[in-house]
Coordinates of C-alpha atoms in Angstrom, one line a residue:
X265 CA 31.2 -41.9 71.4
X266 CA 31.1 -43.5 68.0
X267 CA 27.9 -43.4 67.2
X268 CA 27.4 -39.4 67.8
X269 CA 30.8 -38.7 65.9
X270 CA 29.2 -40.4 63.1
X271 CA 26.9 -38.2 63.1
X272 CA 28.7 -34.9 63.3
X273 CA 30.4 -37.1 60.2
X274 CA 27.4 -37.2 58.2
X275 CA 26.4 -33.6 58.7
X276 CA 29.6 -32.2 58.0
X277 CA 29.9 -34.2 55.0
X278 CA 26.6 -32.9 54.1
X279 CA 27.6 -29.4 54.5
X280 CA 30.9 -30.1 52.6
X281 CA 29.1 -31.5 49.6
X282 CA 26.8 -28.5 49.5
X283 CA 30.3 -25.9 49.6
X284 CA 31.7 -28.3 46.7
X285 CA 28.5 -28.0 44.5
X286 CA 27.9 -24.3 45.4
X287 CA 31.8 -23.7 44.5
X288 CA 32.3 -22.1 47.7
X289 CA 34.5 -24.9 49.9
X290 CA 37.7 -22.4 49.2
X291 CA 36.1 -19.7 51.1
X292 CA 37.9 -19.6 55.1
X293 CA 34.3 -20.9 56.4
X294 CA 34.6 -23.5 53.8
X295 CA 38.4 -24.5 54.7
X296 CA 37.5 -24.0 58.3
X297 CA 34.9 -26.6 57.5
X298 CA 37.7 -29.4 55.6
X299 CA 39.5 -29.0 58.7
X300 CA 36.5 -29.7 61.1
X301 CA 35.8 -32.8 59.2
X302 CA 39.2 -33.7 59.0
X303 CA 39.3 -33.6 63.0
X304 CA 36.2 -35.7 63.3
X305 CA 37.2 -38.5 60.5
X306 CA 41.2 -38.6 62.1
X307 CA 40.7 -41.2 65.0
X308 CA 38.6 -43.5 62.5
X309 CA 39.9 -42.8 59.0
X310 CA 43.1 -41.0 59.5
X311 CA 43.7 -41.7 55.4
X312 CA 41.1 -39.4 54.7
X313 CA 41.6 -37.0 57.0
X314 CA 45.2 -36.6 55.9
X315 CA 43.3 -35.9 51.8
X316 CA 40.5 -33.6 53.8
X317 CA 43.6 -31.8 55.4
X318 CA 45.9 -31.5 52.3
X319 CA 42.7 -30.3 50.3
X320 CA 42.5 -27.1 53.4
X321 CA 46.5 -26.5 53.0
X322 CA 46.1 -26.5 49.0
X323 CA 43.1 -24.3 49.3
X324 CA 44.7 -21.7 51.6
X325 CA 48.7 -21.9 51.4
X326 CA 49.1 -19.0 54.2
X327 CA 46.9 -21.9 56.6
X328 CA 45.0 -19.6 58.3
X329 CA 42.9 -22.4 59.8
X330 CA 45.9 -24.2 61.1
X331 CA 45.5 -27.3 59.2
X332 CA 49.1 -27.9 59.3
X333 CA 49.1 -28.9 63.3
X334 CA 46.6 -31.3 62.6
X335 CA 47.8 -32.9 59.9
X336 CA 51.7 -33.1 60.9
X337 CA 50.9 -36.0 63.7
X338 CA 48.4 -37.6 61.6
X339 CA 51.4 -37.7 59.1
X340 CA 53.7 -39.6 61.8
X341 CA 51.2 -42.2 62.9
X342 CA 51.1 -42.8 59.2
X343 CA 54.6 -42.9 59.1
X344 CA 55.3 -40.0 56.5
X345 CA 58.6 -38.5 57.9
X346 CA 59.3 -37.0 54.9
X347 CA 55.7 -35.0 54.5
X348 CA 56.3 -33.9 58.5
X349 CA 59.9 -32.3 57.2
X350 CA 58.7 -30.9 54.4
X351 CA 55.5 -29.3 56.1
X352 CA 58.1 -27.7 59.2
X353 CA 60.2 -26.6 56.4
X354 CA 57.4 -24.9 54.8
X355 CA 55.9 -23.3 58.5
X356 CA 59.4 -22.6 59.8
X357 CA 58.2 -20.0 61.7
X358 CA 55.7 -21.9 63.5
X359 CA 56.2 -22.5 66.9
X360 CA 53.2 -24.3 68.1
X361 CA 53.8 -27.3 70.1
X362 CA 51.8 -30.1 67.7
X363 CA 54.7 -28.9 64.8
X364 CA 57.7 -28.3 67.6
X365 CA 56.8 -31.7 68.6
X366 CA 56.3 -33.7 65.5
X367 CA 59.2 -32.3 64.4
X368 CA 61.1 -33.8 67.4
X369 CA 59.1 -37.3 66.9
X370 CA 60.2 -37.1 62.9
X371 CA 63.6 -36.4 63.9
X372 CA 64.5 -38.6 66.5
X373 CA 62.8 -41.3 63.5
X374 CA 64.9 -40.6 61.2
X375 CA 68.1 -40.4 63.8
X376 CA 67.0 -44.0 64.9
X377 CA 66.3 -45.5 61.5
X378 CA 69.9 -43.8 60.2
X379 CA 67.7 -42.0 57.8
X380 CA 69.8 -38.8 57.5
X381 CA 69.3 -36.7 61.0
X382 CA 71.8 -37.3 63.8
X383 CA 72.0 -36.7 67.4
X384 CA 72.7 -32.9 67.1
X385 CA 69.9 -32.6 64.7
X386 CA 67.5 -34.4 67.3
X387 CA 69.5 -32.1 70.1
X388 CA 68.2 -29.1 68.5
X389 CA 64.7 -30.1 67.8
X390 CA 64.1 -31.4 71.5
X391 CA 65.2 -27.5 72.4
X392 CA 62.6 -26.3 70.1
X393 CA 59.8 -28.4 71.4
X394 CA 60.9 -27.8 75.2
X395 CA 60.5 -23.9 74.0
X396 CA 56.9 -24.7 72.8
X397 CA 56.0 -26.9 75.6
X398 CA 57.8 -28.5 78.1
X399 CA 55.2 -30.2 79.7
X400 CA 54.8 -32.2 76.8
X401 CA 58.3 -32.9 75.9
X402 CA 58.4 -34.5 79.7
X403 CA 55.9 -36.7 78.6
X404 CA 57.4 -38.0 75.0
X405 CA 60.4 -38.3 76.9
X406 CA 59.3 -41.3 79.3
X407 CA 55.8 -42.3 77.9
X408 CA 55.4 -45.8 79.4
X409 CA 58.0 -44.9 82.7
X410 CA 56.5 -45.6 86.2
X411 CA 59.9 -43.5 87.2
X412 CA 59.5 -41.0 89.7
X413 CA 60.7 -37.6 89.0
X414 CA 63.0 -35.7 91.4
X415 CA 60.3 -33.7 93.5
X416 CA 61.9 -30.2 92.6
X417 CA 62.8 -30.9 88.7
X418 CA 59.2 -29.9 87.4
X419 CA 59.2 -26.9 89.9
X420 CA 62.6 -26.2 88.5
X421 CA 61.3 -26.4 84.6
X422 CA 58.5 -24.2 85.3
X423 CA 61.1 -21.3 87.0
X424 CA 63.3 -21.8 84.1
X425 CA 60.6 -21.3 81.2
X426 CA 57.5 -19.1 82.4
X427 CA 54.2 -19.0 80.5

């Protein structure tokens, strides 16, 4: 639980500190370390995970360590829209669900809040998530439901998009 995560904390902190002082936190062990500690610090200090992960995307622009589909949901439970859009922008071409997905969360936000996207715009992204994963897009889409779903729909689904 908490206690042991603290102390995966500590140690990669420790290890961190030593990169940092040894100038070698750029390498992609040292990156691949930002993001591990990022991963462990985001259910308790999500703020500093965001700096850990921005520090990993700054380090290495071409995000060989995937820091970007950590740090995109972090950004939306923090309620940075804007730094979700510009981050898809920037990955365009990544189709992972985590960015598919908080780009569909971000847009539907902004649809709802009348902050510049619209219905088509939230159309289009829903398509782009349910490409990445529809299993998950049937779960954003009724979260808190105790609806029943038609016996043959997720059959259907899974027909329509293969693995």
């Amino acid at each position: 639980g908490r206690a042991m995560a603290t102390g995966d904390v500590g140690r990669l902190q420790t290890l961190l500190e030593r990169r940092r002082k040894a100038k070698t936190h750029g390498t992609k062990d040292g990156v691949k370390l930002i993001v591990q500690l990022a991963r462990e610090l985001s259910t308790w200090e999500p703020e500093n995970a965001v700096a850990l992960l921005e520090e990993a995307l700054d380090l290495d622009e071409a995000d060989a360590s995937g820091a970007r589909r950590f740090i995109a949901p972090l950004y939306l439970r923090l309620g940075r829209h804007a730094q979700v859009e510009t981050l898809v922008e920037q990955y365009a071409t990544d189709v992972s669900a985590a960015m598919r997905c908080s780009a569909l969360l971000s847009t539907v936000s902004c649809w709802l809040r009348g902050a510049g996207a619209d219905e088509s715009a939230a159309r289009e992204a829903f398509e782009q998530a349910f490409e990445s994963n529809w299993h998950l897009c049937v779960l954003l889409c009724a979260p808190r439901s105790v609806a029943e779903l038609p016996d043959d729909m997720l059959l259907d689904l899974r027909k329509q998009h293969p693995p």
